[in-house]
CSV table of C-alpha atoms in Angstrom, one decimal:
chain,number,residue,atom,x,y,z
A,1,MET,CA,-98.3,-123.0,75.7
A,2,ALA,CA,-95.7,-125.6,74.8
A,3,THR,CA,-92.3,-125.2,76.4
A,4,ARG,CA,-90.5,-124.6,73.1
A,5,ASP,CA,-93.0,-121.9,72.1
A,6,LEU,CA,-92.0,-119.5,74.8
A,7,VAL,CA,-89.6,-116.8,73.6
A,8,ILE,CA,-87.6,-115.0,76.3
A,9,GLY,CA,-86.1,-111.5,75.8
A,10,PHE,CA,-83.4,-110.2,78.1
A,11,ASP,CA,-82.4,-106.6,78.8
A,12,ALA,CA,-78.6,-106.3,79.1
A,13,ASP,CA,-77.4,-103.4,81.3
A,14,ASP,CA,-78.2,-104.1,85.0
A,15,THR,CA,-80.0,-107.3,84.0
A,16,LEU,CA,-77.1,-109.4,82.7
A,17,TRP,CA,-74.2,-107.3,83.8
A,18,HIS,CA,-73.5,-104.3,86.2
A,19,ASN,CA,-73.9,-100.9,84.5
A,20,GLU,CA,-75.5,-98.3,86.8
A,21,ASN,CA,-72.8,-98.8,89.4
A,22,ILE,CA,-70.2,-97.6,86.8
A,23,PHE,CA,-72.3,-94.5,86.2
A,24,GLU,CA,-72.7,-94.0,89.9
A,25,LYS,CA,-68.9,-94.1,90.4
A,26,THR,CA,-68.5,-91.5,87.7
A,27,HIS,CA,-71.2,-89.3,89.3
A,28,GLU,CA,-69.2,-89.4,92.6
A,29,ARG,CA,-66.1,-88.2,90.9
A,30,TYR,CA,-68.1,-85.6,89.0
A,31,ARG,CA,-69.6,-84.2,92.2
A,32,ALA,CA,-66.1,-84.1,93.7
A,33,LEU,CA,-64.9,-82.1,90.7
A,34,LEU,CA,-67.6,-79.5,91.1
A,35,ALA,CA,-67.8,-79.5,94.9
A,36,GLN,CA,-66.1,-76.2,95.3
A,37,TYR,CA,-68.9,-74.6,93.2
A,38,HIS,CA,-72.1,-76.4,94.1
A,39,ASP,CA,-73.5,-79.0,96.5
A,40,ALA,CA,-74.1,-82.5,95.3
A,41,ALA,CA,-77.8,-82.2,94.9
A,42,THR,CA,-77.5,-79.2,92.6
A,43,VAL,CA,-74.9,-81.0,90.5
A,44,ASP,CA,-77.0,-84.1,90.2
A,45,ARG,CA,-80.2,-82.1,89.4
A,46,THR,CA,-78.5,-79.9,86.8
A,47,LEU,CA,-76.7,-82.8,85.1
A,48,PHE,CA,-79.9,-84.8,84.9
A,49,ALA,CA,-81.8,-81.8,83.4
A,50,THR,CA,-79.0,-81.4,80.7
A,51,GLU,CA,-79.3,-85.2,79.9
A,52,MET,CA,-83.0,-85.0,79.5
A,53,ARG,CA,-82.8,-81.8,77.4
A,54,ASN,CA,-80.2,-83.6,75.1
A,55,LEU,CA,-81.8,-87.1,75.1
A,56,ASP,CA,-83.7,-86.7,71.8
A,57,LEU,CA,-80.5,-85.5,70.1
A,58,TYR,CA,-78.0,-87.8,71.8
A,59,GLY,CA,-79.9,-90.9,72.7
A,60,TYR,CA,-78.8,-93.2,75.5
A,61,GLY,CA,-75.2,-94.1,76.2
A,62,VAL,CA,-71.8,-93.0,77.5
A,63,LYS,CA,-70.9,-90.6,74.8
A,64,GLY,CA,-74.0,-88.5,75.2
A,65,PHE,CA,-73.6,-88.7,79.0
A,66,THR,CA,-70.0,-87.4,78.7
A,67,LEU,CA,-71.0,-84.5,76.4
A,68,SER,CA,-73.9,-83.6,78.8
A,69,ALA,CA,-71.4,-83.7,81.7
A,70,ILE,CA,-69.0,-81.3,80.0
A,71,GLU,CA,-71.9,-79.0,79.1
A,72,THR,CA,-73.2,-79.0,82.7
A,73,ALA,CA,-69.8,-78.4,84.2
A,74,ILE,CA,-69.3,-75.3,82.0
A,75,GLU,CA,-72.7,-74.1,83.0
A,76,LEU,CA,-72.3,-74.8,86.8
A,77,THR,CA,-68.9,-73.1,86.9
A,78,ALA,CA,-70.0,-70.1,84.8
A,79,GLY,CA,-67.1,-71.0,82.4
A,80,LYS,CA,-64.5,-71.2,85.2
A,81,ILE,CA,-63.8,-74.9,84.8
A,82,ARG,CA,-60.3,-75.5,83.4
A,83,ALA,CA,-59.4,-77.4,80.2
A,84,ASP,CA,-57.5,-80.0,82.2
A,85,GLU,CA,-60.7,-80.7,84.2
A,86,ILE,CA,-62.7,-81.1,81.0
A,87,ARG,CA,-59.9,-83.4,79.7
A,88,HIS,CA,-60.5,-85.4,82.9
A,89,LEU,CA,-64.2,-85.7,82.2
A,90,ILE,CA,-63.4,-87.0,78.7
A,91,ALA,CA,-61.0,-89.6,80.3
A,92,LEU,CA,-63.8,-90.6,82.7
A,93,GLY,CA,-66.1,-91.3,79.8
A,94,GLN,CA,-63.4,-93.3,78.0
A,95,GLU,CA,-62.9,-95.4,81.2
A,96,MET,CA,-66.6,-96.1,81.3
A,97,LEU,CA,-66.5,-97.4,77.7
A,98,ALA,CA,-63.4,-99.5,78.4
A,99,HIS,CA,-64.7,-100.9,81.7
A,100,PRO,CA,-64.7,-104.7,82.1
A,101,VAL,CA,-68.1,-106.4,81.9
A,102,GLU,CA,-69.0,-107.9,85.3
A,103,LEU,CA,-71.9,-110.4,85.0
A,104,LEU,CA,-74.6,-110.4,87.6
A,105,ASP,CA,-75.0,-113.4,89.9
A,106,GLY,CA,-76.6,-116.5,88.4
A,107,VAL,CA,-76.6,-115.2,84.8
A,108,VAL,CA,-74.4,-117.9,83.2
A,109,GLU,CA,-76.2,-120.8,84.8
A,110,THR,CA,-79.7,-119.4,84.2
A,111,LEU,CA,-79.0,-118.7,80.5
A,112,SER,CA,-77.3,-122.0,79.9
A,113,GLY,CA,-80.3,-123.8,81.3
A,114,LEU,CA,-83.0,-121.8,79.5
A,115,ALA,CA,-81.2,-121.8,76.1
A,116,ARG,CA,-81.7,-125.5,75.8
A,117,ALA,CA,-85.5,-125.3,75.6
A,118,HIS,CA,-86.2,-121.7,74.5
A,119,ARG,CA,-85.4,-119.0,71.9
A,120,LEU,CA,-83.5,-116.3,73.9
A,121,LEU,CA,-83.0,-112.7,72.6
A,122,VAL,CA,-81.2,-109.7,73.9
A,123,ILE,CA,-83.3,-106.6,73.6
A,124,THR,CA,-81.3,-103.6,74.8
A,125,LYS,CA,-81.1,-99.9,74.1
A,126,GLY,CA,-78.1,-97.5,73.9
A,127,ASP,CA,-75.0,-97.0,71.9
A,128,LEU,CA,-74.6,-99.6,69.1
A,129,ARG,CA,-70.8,-100.1,69.4
A,130,ASP,CA,-70.8,-100.0,73.2
A,131,GLN,CA,-73.5,-102.6,73.5
A,132,GLU,CA,-71.9,-104.8,70.9
A,133,ARG,CA,-68.6,-104.5,72.8
A,134,LYS,CA,-70.1,-105.4,76.1
A,135,LEU,CA,-71.9,-108.4,74.6
A,136,ALA,CA,-68.7,-109.6,73.0
A,137,LYS,CA,-66.8,-109.2,76.4
A,138,SER,CA,-69.6,-110.9,78.3
A,139,GLY,CA,-69.1,-114.3,76.7
A,140,LEU,CA,-72.9,-114.7,76.6
A,141,VAL,CA,-73.5,-114.3,72.8
A,142,GLY,CA,-73.7,-118.0,72.1
A,143,HIS,CA,-76.9,-118.3,74.3
A,144,PHE,CA,-78.9,-115.8,72.2
A,145,GLU,CA,-80.6,-116.4,68.9
A,146,ARG,CA,-80.5,-112.6,68.1
A,147,VAL,CA,-79.4,-109.4,69.6
A,148,GLU,CA,-81.6,-106.3,69.1
A,149,ILE,CA,-80.0,-103.0,70.0
A,150,LEU,CA,-82.7,-100.3,69.8
A,151,SER,CA,-82.5,-96.5,70.2
A,152,GLU,CA,-85.6,-96.7,72.4
A,153,LYS,CA,-87.6,-99.4,74.1
A,154,ASP,CA,-91.3,-98.7,74.0
A,155,ALA,CA,-94.4,-100.4,72.7
A,156,ALA,CA,-93.7,-99.4,69.1
A,157,THR,CA,-90.2,-100.7,69.0
A,158,TYR,CA,-91.1,-104.0,70.8
A,159,ALA,CA,-93.9,-104.4,68.2
A,160,THR,CA,-91.3,-104.0,65.4
A,161,VAL,CA,-89.1,-106.7,67.0
A,162,PHE,CA,-92.1,-109.1,67.4
A,163,ARG,CA,-93.0,-108.6,63.7
A,164,ARG,CA,-89.4,-109.0,62.6
A,165,HIS,CA,-89.0,-112.4,64.4
A,166,ALA,CA,-92.5,-113.6,64.1
A,167,ILE,CA,-93.0,-113.6,67.8
A,168,ASP,CA,-96.5,-113.9,69.3
A,169,PRO,CA,-96.6,-111.4,72.2
A,170,ALA,CA,-98.8,-113.9,74.2
A,171,ARG,CA,-95.8,-116.3,74.1
A,172,PHE,CA,-93.2,-113.8,75.0
A,173,LEU,CA,-91.6,-113.1,78.3
A,174,MET,CA,-89.3,-110.0,78.8
A,175,VAL,CA,-86.8,-110.0,81.7
A,176,GLY,CA,-85.2,-106.8,82.9
A,177,ASN,CA,-84.5,-104.3,85.7
A,178,SER,CA,-86.5,-101.4,84.3
A,179,LEU,CA,-90.3,-101.4,84.7
A,180,LYS,CA,-90.4,-98.5,82.2
A,181,SER,CA,-88.4,-100.0,79.4
A,182,ASP,CA,-88.5,-103.8,79.9
A,183,ILE,CA,-91.9,-104.5,81.5
A,184,LEU,CA,-94.7,-102.0,80.9
A,185,PRO,CA,-94.4,-101.8,77.1
A,186,VAL,CA,-94.4,-105.6,76.8
A,187,LEU,CA,-97.4,-106.0,79.2
A,188,GLU,CA,-99.2,-103.4,77.0
A,189,LEU,CA,-98.7,-105.6,74.0
A,190,GLY,CA,-100.0,-108.7,75.8
A,191,GLY,CA,-96.7,-110.3,76.7
A,192,ALA,CA,-95.4,-111.2,80.2
A,193,GLY,CA,-92.7,-109.5,82.2
A,194,ALA,CA,-90.2,-110.6,84.8
A,195,HIS,CA,-88.9,-107.6,86.8
A,196,VAL,CA,-85.5,-108.2,88.4
A,197,PRO,CA,-84.6,-104.9,90.2
A,198,TYR,CA,-81.0,-103.7,90.3
A,199,HIS,CA,-80.0,-101.9,93.4
A,200,LEU,CA,-79.6,-98.7,91.5
A,201,THR,CA,-82.1,-97.2,89.0
A,202,TRP,CA,-81.3,-94.2,86.8
A,203,ALA,CA,-83.8,-91.4,87.5
A,204,ALA,CA,-85.1,-91.5,83.9
A,205,GLU,CA,-86.1,-95.2,84.3
A,206,ARG,CA,-88.1,-94.8,87.5
A,207,VAL,CA,-91.8,-95.4,87.6
A,208,GLU,CA,-94.1,-94.8,90.5
A,209,ARG,CA,-96.3,-98.0,90.6
A,210,ALA,CA,-95.8,-101.6,89.9
A,211,PRO,CA,-98.0,-103.0,87.2
A,212,GLN,CA,-101.2,-104.8,88.2
A,213,VAL,CA,-101.5,-107.7,85.7
A,214,GLU,CA,-102.6,-111.0,87.1
A,215,GLY,CA,-100.5,-113.9,85.9
A,216,ARG,CA,-98.3,-111.9,83.4
A,217,PHE,CA,-96.1,-109.9,85.8
A,218,PHE,CA,-93.5,-111.4,88.0
A,219,ARG,CA,-91.1,-109.7,90.4
A,220,LEU,CA,-87.9,-111.6,91.1
A,221,LYS,CA,-85.0,-111.0,93.5
A,222,THR,CA,-82.4,-112.6,91.3
A,223,LEU,CA,-82.2,-114.2,87.8
A,224,ARG,CA,-81.9,-117.6,89.6
A,225,GLU,CA,-85.7,-117.5,90.2
A,226,LEU,CA,-86.4,-117.1,86.4
A,227,PRO,CA,-86.5,-120.9,85.5
A,228,ASP,CA,-89.5,-121.3,87.9
A,229,VAL,CA,-91.4,-118.5,86.2
A,230,VAL,CA,-90.6,-119.9,82.8
A,231,SER,CA,-91.8,-123.3,83.9
A,232,SER,CA,-95.1,-121.9,85.1
A,233,LEU,CA,-95.7,-119.9,81.9
A,234,ALA,CA,-94.6,-122.7,79.6
A,235,GLY,CA,-96.9,-125.1,81.4
A,236,GLN,CA,-100.0,-122.9,80.7
B,1,MET,CA,-81.1,-113.7,37.3
B,2,ALA,CA,-84.8,-112.7,37.3
B,3,THR,CA,-85.5,-109.0,37.9
B,4,ARG,CA,-87.3,-109.6,41.1
B,5,ASP,CA,-84.4,-111.6,42.5
B,6,LEU,CA,-81.9,-108.8,42.6
B,7,VAL,CA,-81.7,-107.3,46.1
B,8,ILE,CA,-80.2,-103.7,46.2
B,9,GLY,CA,-78.5,-102.3,49.3
B,10,PHE,CA,-78.0,-98.5,49.7
B,11,ASP,CA,-75.5,-96.7,51.9
B,12,ALA,CA,-77.1,-93.6,53.4
B,13,ASP,CA,-74.7,-90.8,54.3
B,14,ASP,CA,-73.3,-89.2,51.0
B,15,THR,CA,-75.2,-91.7,49.0
B,16,LEU,CA,-78.8,-90.8,49.7
B,17,TRP,CA,-78.2,-87.5,51.4
B,18,HIS,CA,-75.5,-84.9,52.0
B,19,ASN,CA,-73.3,-85.6,55.1
B,20,GLU,CA,-69.6,-85.0,54.6
B,21,ASN,CA,-70.3,-81.4,53.6
B,22,ILE,CA,-71.8,-80.8,57.1
B,23,PHE,CA,-68.6,-82.2,58.6
B,24,GLU,CA,-66.5,-80.0,56.3
B,25,LYS,CA,-68.4,-76.9,57.4
B,26,THR,CA,-67.7,-77.8,61.0
B,27,HIS,CA,-64.0,-78.5,60.2
B,28,GLU,CA,-63.8,-74.9,58.8
B,29,ARG,CA,-65.1,-73.4,62.0
B,30,TYR,CA,-62.9,-75.7,64.0
B,31,ARG,CA,-59.8,-74.5,62.1
B,32,ALA,CA,-60.8,-70.9,62.6
B,33,LEU,CA,-61.2,-71.5,66.4
B,34,LEU,CA,-57.7,-72.9,66.6
B,35,ALA,CA,-56.1,-70.6,64.0
B,36,GLN,CA,-54.3,-68.5,66.6
B,37,TYR,CA,-52.5,-71.6,67.8
B,38,HIS,CA,-51.8,-73.8,64.7
B,39,ASP,CA,-52.1,-73.9,61.0
B,40,ALA,CA,-55.0,-75.7,59.3
B,41,ALA,CA,-53.0,-78.7,58.3
B,42,THR,CA,-51.8,-79.3,61.8
B,43,VAL,CA,-55.3,-79.0,63.2
B,44,ASP,CA,-56.7,-81.4,60.6
B,45,ARG,CA,-53.9,-83.9,61.1
B,46,THR,CA,-54.1,-83.9,64.9
B,47,LEU,CA,-57.9,-84.1,64.9
B,48,PHE,CA,-57.8,-87.1,62.5
B,49,ALA,CA,-55.2,-88.8,64.7
B,50,THR,CA,-57.4,-88.4,67.7
B,51,GLU,CA,-60.5,-89.7,65.8
B,52,MET,CA,-58.5,-92.8,64.7
B,53,ARG,CA,-57.2,-93.4,68.2
B,54,ASN,CA,-60.7,-93.2,69.7
B,55,LEU,CA,-62.5,-95.0,66.8
B,56,ASP,CA,-62.6,-98.4,68.5
B,57,LEU,CA,-64.1,-96.9,71.7
B,58,TYR,CA,-66.4,-94.3,70.1
B,59,GLY,CA,-67.4,-95.9,66.8
B,60,TYR,CA,-68.6,-93.6,64.0
B,61,GLY,CA,-70.8,-90.6,64.3
B,62,VAL,CA,-71.2,-87.0,65.5
B,63,LYS,CA,-71.0,-87.6,69.3
B,64,GLY,CA,-67.6,-89.3,69.0
B,65,PHE,CA,-66.4,-86.7,66.6
B,66,THR,CA,-67.4,-83.9,69.0
B,67,LEU,CA,-65.6,-85.6,71.9
B,68,SER,CA,-62.5,-86.1,69.8
B,69,ALA,CA,-62.7,-82.4,68.7
B,70,ILE,CA,-62.8,-81.2,72.3
B,71,GLU,CA,-59.9,-83.5,73.3
B,72,THR,CA,-57.8,-82.3,70.3
B,73,ALA,CA,-58.5,-78.6,71.0
B,74,ILE,CA,-57.3,-79.0,74.6
B,75,GLU,CA,-54.2,-80.8,73.4
B,76,LEU,CA,-53.4,-78.3,70.6
B,77,THR,CA,-53.8,-75.3,72.9
B,78,ALA,CA,-51.9,-76.9,75.8
B,79,GLY,CA,-55.0,-76.4,77.9
B,80,LYS,CA,-55.4,-72.7,77.1
B,81,ILE,CA,-58.7,-73.1,75.2
B,82,ARG,CA,-61.5,-71.4,77.2
B,83,ALA,CA,-64.6,-73.1,78.5
B,84,ASP,CA,-66.9,-70.9,76.3
B,85,GLU,CA,-64.9,-72.2,73.2
B,86,ILE,CA,-65.5,-75.8,74.3
B,87,ARG,CA,-69.2,-74.9,74.8
B,88,HIS,CA,-69.1,-73.7,71.2
B,89,LEU,CA,-67.7,-77.0,70.1
B,90,ILE,CA,-70.6,-78.8,71.9
B,91,ALA,CA,-73.0,-76.5,70.2
B,92,LEU,CA,-71.4,-77.3,66.8
B,93,GLY,CA,-72.0,-81.0,67.4
B,94,GLN,CA,-75.6,-80.4,68.4
B,95,GLU,CA,-76.1,-78.3,65.2
B,96,MET,CA,-74.8,-81.2,63.1
B,97,LEU,CA,-77.2,-83.7,64.8
B,98,ALA,CA,-80.1,-81.3,64.2
B,99,HIS,CA,-79.1,-80.5,60.6
B,100,PRO,CA,-81.8,-80.9,58.0
B,101,VAL,CA,-81.5,-83.9,55.7
B,102,GLU,CA,-80.8,-82.7,52.1
B,103,LEU,CA,-81.3,-85.5,49.6
B,104,LEU,CA,-78.9,-86.0,46.7
B,105,ASP,CA,-80.0,-85.4,43.2
B,106,GLY,CA,-82.2,-88.1,41.7
B,107,VAL,CA,-82.6,-90.1,44.9
B,108,VAL,CA,-86.4,-90.0,45.1
B,109,GLU,CA,-87.1,-90.8,41.4
B,110,THR,CA,-84.5,-93.6,41.4
B,111,LEU,CA,-85.7,-95.3,44.6
B,112,SER,CA,-89.4,-94.9,43.5
B,113,GLY,CA,-88.6,-96.7,40.2
B,114,LEU,CA,-86.5,-99.5,41.6
B,115,ALA,CA,-88.7,-100.2,44.6
B,116,ARG,CA,-91.4,-101.4,42.3
B,117,ALA,CA,-89.4,-104.4,41.1
B,118,HIS,CA,-86.8,-105.0,43.8
B,119,ARG,CA,-86.1,-105.5,47.5
B,120,LEU,CA,-84.3,-102.4,48.6
B,121,LEU,CA,-82.3,-102.2,51.9
B,122,VAL,CA,-80.5,-99.4,53.7
B,123,ILE,CA,-77.1,-100.6,55.0
B,124,THR,CA,-75.4,-97.9,56.9
B,125,LYS,CA,-73.0,-97.4,59.8
B,126,GLY,CA,-72.8,-94.9,62.6
B,127,ASP,CA,-74.8,-93.7,65.5
B,128,LEU,CA,-78.1,-95.6,65.9
B,129,ARG,CA,-80.3,-92.6,66.9
B,130,ASP,CA,-78.7,-90.2,64.4
B,131,GLN,CA,-79.1,-92.6,61.5
B,132,GLU,CA,-82.8,-93.4,62.5
B,133,ARG,CA,-83.5,-89.7,62.8
B,134,LYS,CA,-82.0,-88.9,59.3
B,135,LEU,CA,-84.0,-91.7,57.8
B,136,ALA,CA,-87.2,-90.5,59.3
B,137,LYS,CA,-86.5,-86.9,58.1
B,138,SER,CA,-85.6,-88.2,54.6
B,139,GLY,CA,-89.1,-89.3,53.8
B,140,LEU,CA,-87.5,-92.4,52.1
B,141,VAL,CA,-88.3,-95.1,54.6
B,142,GLY,CA,-91.3,-96.4,52.7
B,143,HIS,CA,-89.1,-97.5,49.8
B,144,PHE,CA,-87.0,-99.9,51.9
B,145,GLU,CA,-87.8,-103.4,53.1
B,146,ARG,CA,-85.3,-103.1,55.9
B,147,VAL,CA,-82.9,-100.7,57.5
B,148,GLU,CA,-79.6,-102.1,58.9
B,149,ILE,CA,-77.6,-99.8,61.0
B,150,LEU,CA,-74.2,-101.4,61.7
B,151,SER,CA,-71.3,-100.4,63.9
B,152,GLU,CA,-68.9,-101.3,61.1
B,153,LYS,CA,-69.3,-102.3,57.4
B,154,ASP,CA,-66.9,-105.0,56.5
B,155,ALA,CA,-67.1,-108.5,54.9
B,156,ALA,CA,-68.1,-110.1,58.3
B,157,THR,CA,-71.0,-107.7,59.0
B,158,TYR,CA,-72.3,-107.8,55.4
B,159,ALA,CA,-72.2,-111.6,55.6
B,160,THR,CA,-74.3,-111.4,58.8
B,161,VAL,CA,-76.9,-109.2,56.9
B,162,PHE,CA,-77.0,-111.7,54.0
B,163,ARG,CA,-77.7,-114.6,56.4
B,164,ARG,CA,-80.3,-112.6,58.3
B,165,HIS,CA,-82.3,-111.8,55.2
B,166,ALA,CA,-81.6,-114.9,53.2
B,167,ILE,CA,-79.7,-112.9,50.5
B,168,ASP,CA,-77.6,-114.7,47.9
B,169,PRO,CA,-74.5,-112.5,47.5
B,170,ALA,CA,-74.5,-113.3,43.8
B,171,ARG,CA,-77.8,-111.6,43.5
B,172,PHE,CA,-76.9,-108.6,45.6
B,173,LEU,CA,-75.9,-105.1,44.4
B,174,MET,CA,-74.6,-102.5,46.9
B,175,VAL,CA,-74.7,-98.9,46.1
B,176,GLY,CA,-72.6,-96.3,47.9
B,177,ASN,CA,-70.0,-93.6,47.9
B,178,SER,CA,-67.3,-95.4,49.8
B,179,LEU,CA,-65.2,-98.0,48.0
B,180,LYS,CA,-63.9,-99.1,51.5
B,181,SER,CA,-67.2,-99.6,53.2
B,182,ASP,CA,-69.8,-100.1,50.4
B,183,ILE,CA,-68.0,-101.8,47.5
B,184,LEU,CA,-64.9,-103.8,48.4
B,185,PRO,CA,-66.4,-106.0,51.2
B,186,VAL,CA,-69.4,-106.8,49.0
B,187,LEU,CA,-67.2,-107.7,46.0
B,188,GLU,CA,-65.1,-109.9,48.3
B,189,LEU,CA,-68.3,-111.8,49.2
B,190,GLY,CA,-69.2,-112.3,45.5
B,191,GLY,CA,-71.7,-109.5,45.2
B,192,ALA,CA,-71.8,-106.5,42.8
B,193,GLY,CA,-71.0,-102.9,43.7
B,194,ALA,CA,-72.1,-99.5,42.2
B,195,HIS,CA,-69.8,-96.8,43.3
B,196,VAL,CA,-71.3,-93.3,43.2
B,197,PRO,CA,-68.6,-90.9,44.5
B,198,TYR,CA,-69.5,-87.9,46.6
B,199,HIS,CA,-67.4,-84.8,46.0
B,200,LEU,CA,-65.9,-85.1,49.5
B,201,THR,CA,-64.5,-88.3,51.1
B,202,TRP,CA,-63.5,-88.6,54.8
B,203,ALA,CA,-59.8,-89.6,55.1
B,204,ALA,CA,-60.7,-92.8,56.9
B,205,GLU,CA,-62.8,-94.0,53.9
B,206,ARG,CA,-60.2,-93.3,51.2
B,207,VAL,CA,-58.7,-96.2,49.3
B,208,GLU,CA,-55.9,-96.1,46.7
B,209,ARG,CA,-57.1,-98.1,43.8
B,210,ALA,CA,-60.4,-98.9,42.2
B,211,PRO,CA,-61.4,-102.6,42.3
B,212,GLN,CA,-60.7,-104.7,39.2
B,213,VAL,CA,-63.7,-107.0,38.9
B,214,GLU,CA,-65.1,-107.5,35.5
B,215,GLY,CA,-68.9,-107.2,35.3
B,216,ARG,CA,-69.5,-106.8,39.0
B,217,PHE,CA,-68.1,-103.3,39.6
B,218,PHE,CA,-69.7,-100.1,38.3
B,219,ARG,CA,-68.8,-96.5,38.7
B,220,LEU,CA,-71.6,-94.0,38.3
B,221,LYS,CA,-71.6,-90.2,38.2
B,222,THR,CA,-75.1,-90.0,39.8
B,223,LEU,CA,-77.8,-92.3,41.2
B,224,ARG,CA,-79.8,-91.6,38.0
B,225,GLU,CA,-77.5,-94.0,36.2
B,226,LEU,CA,-78.4,-96.8,38.6
B,227,PRO,CA,-81.5,-98.2,36.8
B,228,ASP,CA,-79.4,-99.1,33.7
B,229,VAL,CA,-76.9,-101.0,35.9
B,230,VAL,CA,-79.8,-102.8,37.6
B,231,SER,CA,-81.3,-103.7,34.2
B,232,SER,CA,-78.0,-105.1,32.9
B,233,LEU,CA,-77.5,-107.2,36.1
B,234,ALA,CA,-81.1,-108.3,36.3
B,235,GLY,CA,-81.0,-109.4,32.7
B,236,GLN,CA,-78.1,-111.8,33.3
């Protein structure tokens, strides 16, 4: 594989910038709001169940999360939640959308270096406008040949992206924090995956076991380790 | 211009299928819910003001609309709206998302005919998952070479689509119900526009005056008139 031939895809939330920590802060405030009615575990479990029930209709992102949080709050308080408390939940959602983008350690240096020799793509899922806004705020757009915002990241949608950009999966490396969305579907299609865990993982993205794929799966502590993985793959 | 060279873009909501009538039905139920507090005109005006204030954060689509409707209801009732009424608003939003796709008259025949000789694209804005779901339900996907779901439709985003697909604007015809989003930006870039009005237009899409562009702007009563426009353009 010649160096220039390797195409590298990057997840965005919790791979390029912090995201789950913003949700976690909101969850804390949500638990506090409902603490007089239910313990934290019940609140978390019920909200997650609502999110999963609504996922097909709402898709990923802050707006669907906010609607599910309001629905759950009404359910858990048997309708006793006050309008001003619901207004507070709407405001929390708006704060999340307006939150500054905080890049993860090493992102700028790593992308700057790799962009000189490789085609870099963003492949992310979620809300169209929210992801576009975060990319614009990130200052990273110039490093990427293309940005793909998908409603789901699975083998079918990766295959569509590969066709669209004439990418050979055997010459593709996906980098991200989610084994489920970033790594497993790409390995399934014959590509390589570099898993860079974030310290928080949303329950819907958790998988039980690490993939067992010799030579195509890499686990990194930070994005700073990525150039070495790329060199080893590019040299093959 | 050879026949095969003409690329035709189609808006989706209210161009290929009914959409604004679903919002209108929801607006009626919304006015009824708030009728004991305010007259219909005040409700409409306040909801629209909330939507415009939130548009940059939320973007287009049902989820943002639902959140703005809840926010407005709390505001207009000074917090007196009950939790079960807010739960009802959430349910209305979910009904909108799950609504069947009802194609407009002549869509299937027109697309089937044009797809034989032309590259057809969908260029729509709104919520990613909702637009994908409607396209899948529509049964029309096979007629289109590509589907572009954008967070905004203006001269800049059309220009990006043209670059991405190597489309010469002078050989592009956009078909849609919104002068603001479908016609004016395309005319500005040197393309042609076929305006097919829907009987309802969302206030945010209204423009005062029809464009004055000789030979590049067409106003149709129904999509059935489109093949004649295409023939005249393709024969140029």
